Amino acid sequence: MLWLLGHGVQRSPSPAMQNAALRACGLQDWRYEIHDVAPAELGAALAEMRAGAARGANVTIPHKRAVAAACDELAGDARLTGAVNTVIVRDGRLVGDNTDALGLEGALRHQHAVPPPGFSAVVLGAGGAASAAVLAATRCGAAGVSVVARRAEAAAAVSGATAAVGWDTEAVAAALGQARDPLLVNATPAGLGDLPLDLDRLPPTCTVVDLRYRPRPVDLVAAARERGLPACDGLEMLLHQGMLSFERWTGLPAPWDAARAALDVAVSAP
Ligand code: NAP
C-alpha cells in the first residue's frame, strides 16, 4: 500500500496517476490510496507506517513540515527545505524526501519554459511550494529570486530567495519590470483576482507559471496566454513530482505515458 497523507484532499488526481503507473509496471499487489488524516492523528498514522501498513507515502497539505520533523532520516531536497512530500519505509524506518523542486524543474524543462540563464524569478507565496519554486528557479539558472507574500516575515524566511517584495501590485510590477526575462510563479492557492498582479504591465518576455492545475484552464495561465505570454499550469509538475516519488518507492523507471494519460483523464473529470 502507498498513501497520500493529507487532510481535505479527496479530489486529488494523484491516485489515478499512481495506480495507472503501478499497473503499467505490473505491480498488481500495490495500491495508492488517499489516507485522510487530521493533524492530531498524524503521529498514529506514522506509527502505522512504521509497523508496515504502507510501503511509502506522498505527503501534502497540511503535513509536509510535521512529517519532516517526525521522519527517522531525511534525504535529498527534504534536507534543504525541511518539508517532506515523499516517505519511503525502509526496515520500519521512515525516510523523508521531497520531489517538488525536481518535479517543477523537470516540468519547466519539459515545457521549454526555462528563460535564458541569468533570468530573474518572482515567486508568489511563502509556503512549501514556494520554497520548491525558489530551489527550482535557482537550479534552472536564475540570477535572483524574489519572494512575494502577504506576510513579510514568511517571505523573508524562504530559504534561497535573494529578495522579499511586499504583497502589492505596484511593488510586484516594479520587480517584474526591472527583471531580465522574468519567470513569474504563482505558488499560492489564490486565483488571479486575489493576486497583486496587473498582467498588462508584465514585460513581453515574462514566462508565467501557476502551480495550480484545477479548474482548467487555470485563470492566470489563460489570461497570460491571451496577452501572448508563454504560460503553463501545475499539471506537468504534478506528474513529474509524482513519478519521481514512484521511482523512489519502487526502484523502477517511471511509466511516464501511462501516468500522463491517467492524469489527463482525472483532471478533466467534472
Ligand atoms: P502552503 O504551504 O499552505 O503555502 C501556501 C502559501 O500561499 C502561503 O504563503 C500562504 O500565505 C499563501 N496563501 C494562501 N492563500 C492565500 C491567499 N488567498 N492570498 C494570498 N496568499 C495566500 O501550500 P503549498 O503546499 O505551498 O501549496 C501552494 C499551492 O501550490 C497550492 O495551490 C497547491 O495546490 C500548489 N501545489 C502544486 C503542486 C503541483 O505539483 N502542481 C505541488 C505543490 C503545491 P499565508 O501563510 O499567509 O497563509
Coordinates of C-alpha atoms and ligand atoms in Angstrom, one line a residue:
M1 CA 0.0 0.0 0.0
L2 CA 1.0 3.6 -0.8
W3 CA -0.7 6.5 0.9
L4 CA -1.5 10.1 0.0
L5 CA -1.2 11.5 3.5
G6 CA -3.1 14.8 3.7
H7 CA -6.2 16.4 5.0
G8 CA -9.1 17.6 2.8
V9 CA -7.5 16.2 -0.4
Q10 CA -10.3 13.9 -1.5
R11 CA -10.3 15.3 -5.0
S12 CA -6.6 14.7 -5.7
P13 CA -5.9 13.2 -9.1
S14 CA -2.7 11.5 -7.7
P15 CA -4.4 8.1 -7.0
A16 CA -5.5 7.8 -10.7
M17 CA -2.0 8.7 -11.9
Q18 CA -0.1 6.5 -9.4
N19 CA -2.4 3.5 -9.8
A20 CA -2.1 3.7 -13.6
A21 CA 1.7 3.8 -13.1
L22 CA 1.7 0.8 -10.8
R23 CA -0.5 -1.2 -13.2
A24 CA 1.8 -0.3 -16.2
C25 CA 4.7 -1.7 -14.2
G26 CA 2.9 -4.9 -13.4
L27 CA 2.8 -4.2 -9.6
Q28 CA -0.6 -5.8 -9.1
D29 CA -0.4 -6.1 -5.4
W30 CA 0.5 -2.4 -4.9
R31 CA -2.2 0.2 -4.4
Y32 CA -2.1 4.0 -3.9
E33 CA -4.9 5.4 -1.7
I34 CA -5.9 8.7 -0.1
H35 CA -5.3 8.5 3.7
D36 CA -7.1 11.5 5.1
V37 CA -5.6 12.3 8.5
A38 CA -6.2 15.3 10.7
P39 CA -3.1 16.9 12.3
A40 CA -4.0 15.4 15.7
E41 CA -3.9 11.9 14.1
L42 CA -0.7 12.2 12.2
G43 CA 1.5 10.6 14.9
A44 CA -0.7 7.5 14.9
A45 CA -0.7 7.3 11.1
L46 CA 3.2 7.4 11.0
A47 CA 3.3 4.7 13.7
E48 CA 1.1 2.5 11.4
M49 CA 3.5 3.1 8.5
R50 CA 6.5 2.1 10.7
A51 CA 4.5 -1.1 11.5
G52 CA 4.1 -1.9 7.9
A53 CA 0.7 -0.6 6.9
A54 CA 2.2 1.2 3.9
R55 CA 5.5 0.9 1.9
G56 CA 5.5 4.7 1.4
A57 CA 3.5 7.8 1.0
N58 CA 3.1 11.2 -0.6
V59 CA 2.6 13.9 1.9
T60 CA 0.6 17.0 1.2
I61 CA -1.3 19.9 2.9
P62 CA -1.0 20.3 5.9
H63 CA 1.5 17.7 6.9
K64 CA 4.8 18.4 5.0
R65 CA 6.7 20.1 7.8
A66 CA 5.3 17.9 10.6
V67 CA 6.3 14.7 8.7
A68 CA 9.8 16.1 8.1
A69 CA 10.2 16.6 11.9
A70 CA 8.9 13.0 12.6
C71 CA 11.0 11.1 10.0
D72 CA 13.9 8.9 11.1
E73 CA 16.1 10.2 8.2
L74 CA 15.8 13.0 5.6
A75 CA 17.2 12.6 2.1
G76 CA 17.5 14.8 -1.0
D77 CA 15.7 18.1 -1.0
A78 CA 13.9 17.4 2.2
R79 CA 17.2 18.2 3.9
L80 CA 17.3 21.6 2.2
T81 CA 13.6 22.6 2.6
G82 CA 12.6 20.9 5.9
A83 CA 9.4 19.7 4.1
V84 CA 8.7 16.1 3.1
N85 CA 6.4 15.2 0.1
T86 CA 7.6 11.6 -0.2
V87 CA 8.1 9.0 2.5
I88 CA 9.9 5.7 1.9
V89 CA 9.6 3.0 4.5
R90 CA 12.8 1.0 5.0
D91 CA 13.1 -1.7 7.6
G92 CA 10.5 0.1 9.8
R93 CA 12.2 3.5 9.4
L94 CA 10.7 6.5 7.7
V95 CA 12.9 8.2 5.1
G96 CA 11.6 11.6 4.1
D97 CA 12.4 13.1 0.7
N98 CA 11.0 15.9 -1.4
T99 CA 10.4 15.8 -5.1
D100 CA 8.6 19.1 -5.6
A101 CA 11.6 21.2 -6.7
L102 CA 13.0 18.5 -9.0
G103 CA 9.4 18.0 -10.3
L104 CA 9.0 21.7 -11.1
E105 CA 12.4 21.9 -12.7
G106 CA 11.6 18.8 -14.8
A107 CA 8.2 20.3 -15.8
L108 CA 9.7 23.6 -16.8
R109 CA 12.3 21.9 -18.9
H110 CA 9.8 19.6 -20.5
Q111 CA 7.6 22.5 -21.5
H112 CA 10.5 24.7 -22.7
A113 CA 9.5 27.2 -20.0
V114 CA 13.0 28.0 -18.7
P115 CA 14.1 31.5 -19.6
P116 CA 17.7 32.1 -20.8
P117 CA 20.4 31.7 -18.0
G118 CA 20.7 34.7 -15.7
F119 CA 17.0 35.4 -15.6
S120 CA 15.1 36.8 -12.7
A121 CA 12.3 34.9 -10.9
V122 CA 9.4 36.3 -8.9
V123 CA 7.6 33.7 -6.7
L124 CA 4.2 34.5 -5.2
G125 CA 3.7 32.6 -1.8
A126 CA 6.0 31.6 1.0
G127 CA 4.9 28.0 1.8
G128 CA 6.2 24.6 0.7
A129 CA 5.5 25.1 -3.0
A130 CA 7.2 28.5 -3.0
S131 CA 10.3 27.0 -1.4
A132 CA 10.4 24.4 -4.1
A133 CA 9.9 27.1 -6.8
V134 CA 12.8 29.1 -5.4
L135 CA 15.0 26.0 -5.5
A136 CA 13.9 25.0 -9.0
A137 CA 14.4 28.5 -10.4
T138 CA 17.9 28.7 -8.9
R139 CA 18.8 25.3 -10.4
C140 CA 17.4 26.4 -13.8
G141 CA 19.9 29.3 -13.8
A142 CA 18.1 32.2 -12.1
A143 CA 20.4 35.0 -11.1
G144 CA 17.9 36.2 -8.4
V145 CA 14.6 35.1 -6.9
S146 CA 12.2 37.5 -5.2
V147 CA 9.5 36.2 -3.0
V148 CA 6.2 38.0 -2.7
A149 CA 4.0 37.0 0.3
R150 CA 1.2 38.6 2.2
R151 CA 3.2 38.1 5.5
A152 CA 6.5 39.8 5.2
E153 CA 8.2 37.6 7.8
A154 CA 7.2 34.5 5.9
A155 CA 8.6 36.0 2.7
A156 CA 11.9 36.8 4.4
A157 CA 12.2 33.2 5.8
V158 CA 12.1 31.4 2.4
S159 CA 15.5 29.8 2.0
G160 CA 17.5 30.7 -1.1
A161 CA 15.4 33.8 -2.0
T162 CA 17.5 36.9 -2.8
A163 CA 14.8 39.5 -2.1
A164 CA 11.4 39.9 -0.4
V165 CA 8.8 42.0 -2.1
G166 CA 5.5 43.3 -0.5
W167 CA 2.1 41.9 -1.4
D168 CA 1.4 45.0 -3.5
T169 CA 0.6 45.4 -7.2
E170 CA 2.9 48.4 -7.7
A171 CA 5.9 46.6 -5.9
V172 CA 5.4 43.4 -8.0
A173 CA 5.1 45.4 -11.3
A174 CA 8.3 47.2 -10.4
A175 CA 10.1 44.0 -9.5
L176 CA 9.0 42.3 -12.8
G177 CA 9.6 45.4 -14.9
Q178 CA 13.2 45.6 -13.8
A179 CA 13.8 41.9 -14.3
R180 CA 15.6 40.3 -17.2
D181 CA 13.4 37.6 -19.0
P182 CA 11.4 37.2 -15.8
L183 CA 9.8 34.0 -14.6
L184 CA 6.7 34.5 -12.6
V185 CA 5.5 31.6 -10.4
N186 CA 2.2 31.6 -8.5
A187 CA 2.8 29.2 -5.6
T188 CA -0.3 30.2 -3.7
P189 CA -3.8 28.6 -3.9
A190 CA -5.1 32.1 -4.7
G191 CA -6.7 32.9 -8.1
L192 CA -6.0 35.7 -10.4
G193 CA -8.4 38.1 -8.8
D194 CA -6.7 37.8 -5.4
L195 CA -3.1 38.2 -6.6
P196 CA -1.2 41.5 -6.7
L197 CA -0.7 41.4 -10.4
D198 CA -1.5 43.7 -13.3
L199 CA -1.0 41.5 -16.3
D200 CA -1.0 44.4 -18.7
R201 CA 2.3 45.6 -17.1
L202 CA 4.1 42.3 -17.4
P203 CA 7.1 42.5 -19.7
P204 CA 6.5 40.7 -23.1
T205 CA 9.3 38.2 -22.3
C206 CA 7.7 37.1 -19.0
T207 CA 7.1 33.4 -18.6
V208 CA 4.1 32.8 -16.3
V209 CA 3.7 29.5 -14.3
D210 CA 0.8 28.8 -11.9
L211 CA 1.3 25.7 -9.7
R212 CA -2.5 25.2 -9.5
Y213 CA -3.9 22.8 -12.1
R214 CA -7.6 22.9 -11.4
P215 CA -10.1 24.2 -12.5
R216 CA -8.7 24.1 -16.1
P217 CA -7.9 26.4 -17.8
V218 CA -6.3 28.0 -14.7
D219 CA -7.4 31.7 -14.8
L220 CA -3.9 33.2 -14.6
V221 CA -2.5 30.9 -17.3
A222 CA -5.4 31.7 -19.6
A223 CA -5.1 35.4 -19.1
A224 CA -1.3 35.4 -19.6
R225 CA -1.8 33.4 -22.9
E226 CA -4.4 35.9 -24.1
R227 CA -1.7 38.5 -23.8
G228 CA 0.7 36.4 -25.8
L229 CA 2.9 35.4 -22.9
P230 CA 4.3 31.8 -22.5
A231 CA 2.4 30.2 -19.6
C232 CA 1.8 26.8 -18.1
D233 CA -0.2 25.4 -15.1
G234 CA 0.9 22.9 -12.5
L235 CA -0.2 19.7 -14.1
E236 CA 3.2 18.8 -15.6
M237 CA 4.8 19.5 -12.2
L238 CA 2.3 17.2 -10.5
L239 CA 3.2 14.4 -13.0
H240 CA 7.0 15.0 -12.5
Q241 CA 7.0 15.1 -8.7
G242 CA 4.7 12.1 -8.6
M243 CA 6.9 10.0 -11.0
L244 CA 10.0 10.9 -9.0
S245 CA 8.2 9.6 -5.9
F246 CA 7.2 6.5 -7.8
E247 CA 10.8 5.8 -8.7
R248 CA 11.9 6.2 -5.0
W249 CA 9.2 3.7 -3.8
T250 CA 9.5 1.1 -6.4
G251 CA 13.1 1.4 -7.7
L252 CA 11.6 1.1 -11.2
P253 CA 11.8 3.7 -14.1
A254 CA 8.5 5.6 -14.2
P255 CA 6.0 4.7 -16.9
W256 CA 5.5 8.3 -18.0
D257 CA 3.0 7.8 -20.8
A258 CA 0.6 5.7 -18.8
A259 CA 0.7 8.1 -15.8
R260 CA 0.3 11.2 -18.0
A261 CA -2.7 9.7 -19.8
A262 CA -4.4 8.8 -16.5
L263 CA -3.7 12.2 -15.0
D264 CA -5.2 14.0 -18.1
V265 CA -8.4 11.9 -17.7
A266 CA -8.6 12.5 -13.9
V267 CA -8.2 16.3 -14.1
S268 CA -10.7 16.6 -17.0
A269 CA -13.4 14.9 -14.8
P270 CA -16.0 17.5 -13.6
Ligands
NAP1 P1 1.2 26.1 1.8 O1 2.5 25.5 2.3 O2 0.0 26.1 2.7 O3 1.5 27.7 1.4 C1 0.6 28.5 0.8 C2 1.1 29.9 0.6 O4 0.2 30.6 -0.1 C3 1.4 30.6 1.9 O5 2.5 31.5 1.7 C4 0.1 31.4 2.1 O6 0.2 32.5 2.9 C5 -0.3 31.7 0.7 N1 -1.7 31.9 0.5 C6 -2.7 31.0 0.8 N2 -3.9 31.6 0.5 C7 -3.6 32.8 0.0 C8 -4.5 33.9 -0.4 N3 -5.8 33.8 -0.5 N4 -3.9 35.0 -0.8 C9 -2.5 35.2 -0.7 N5 -1.7 34.2 -0.3 C10 -2.2 33.0 0.1 O7 0.8 25.4 0.4 P2 1.7 24.9 -0.7 O8 2.0 23.4 -0.4 O9 2.9 25.8 -0.8 O10 0.8 25.0 -2.0 C11 0.6 26.2 -2.6 C12 -0.1 26.0 -4.0 O11 0.7 25.2 -4.8 C13 -1.4 25.2 -3.8 O12 -2.4 25.7 -4.8 C14 -1.0 23.8 -4.2 O13 -2.1 23.0 -4.8 C15 0.0 24.1 -5.3 N6 1.0 22.9 -5.4 C16 1.0 22.3 -6.6 C17 1.9 21.3 -6.8 C18 2.0 20.6 -8.2 O14 2.6 19.5 -8.3 N7 1.4 21.2 -9.2 C19 2.8 20.8 -5.8 C20 2.7 21.5 -4.5 C21 1.8 22.6 -4.4 P3 -0.1 32.6 4.5 O15 1.0 31.8 5.1 O16 -0.2 34.0 4.8 O17 -1.5 31.8 4.6

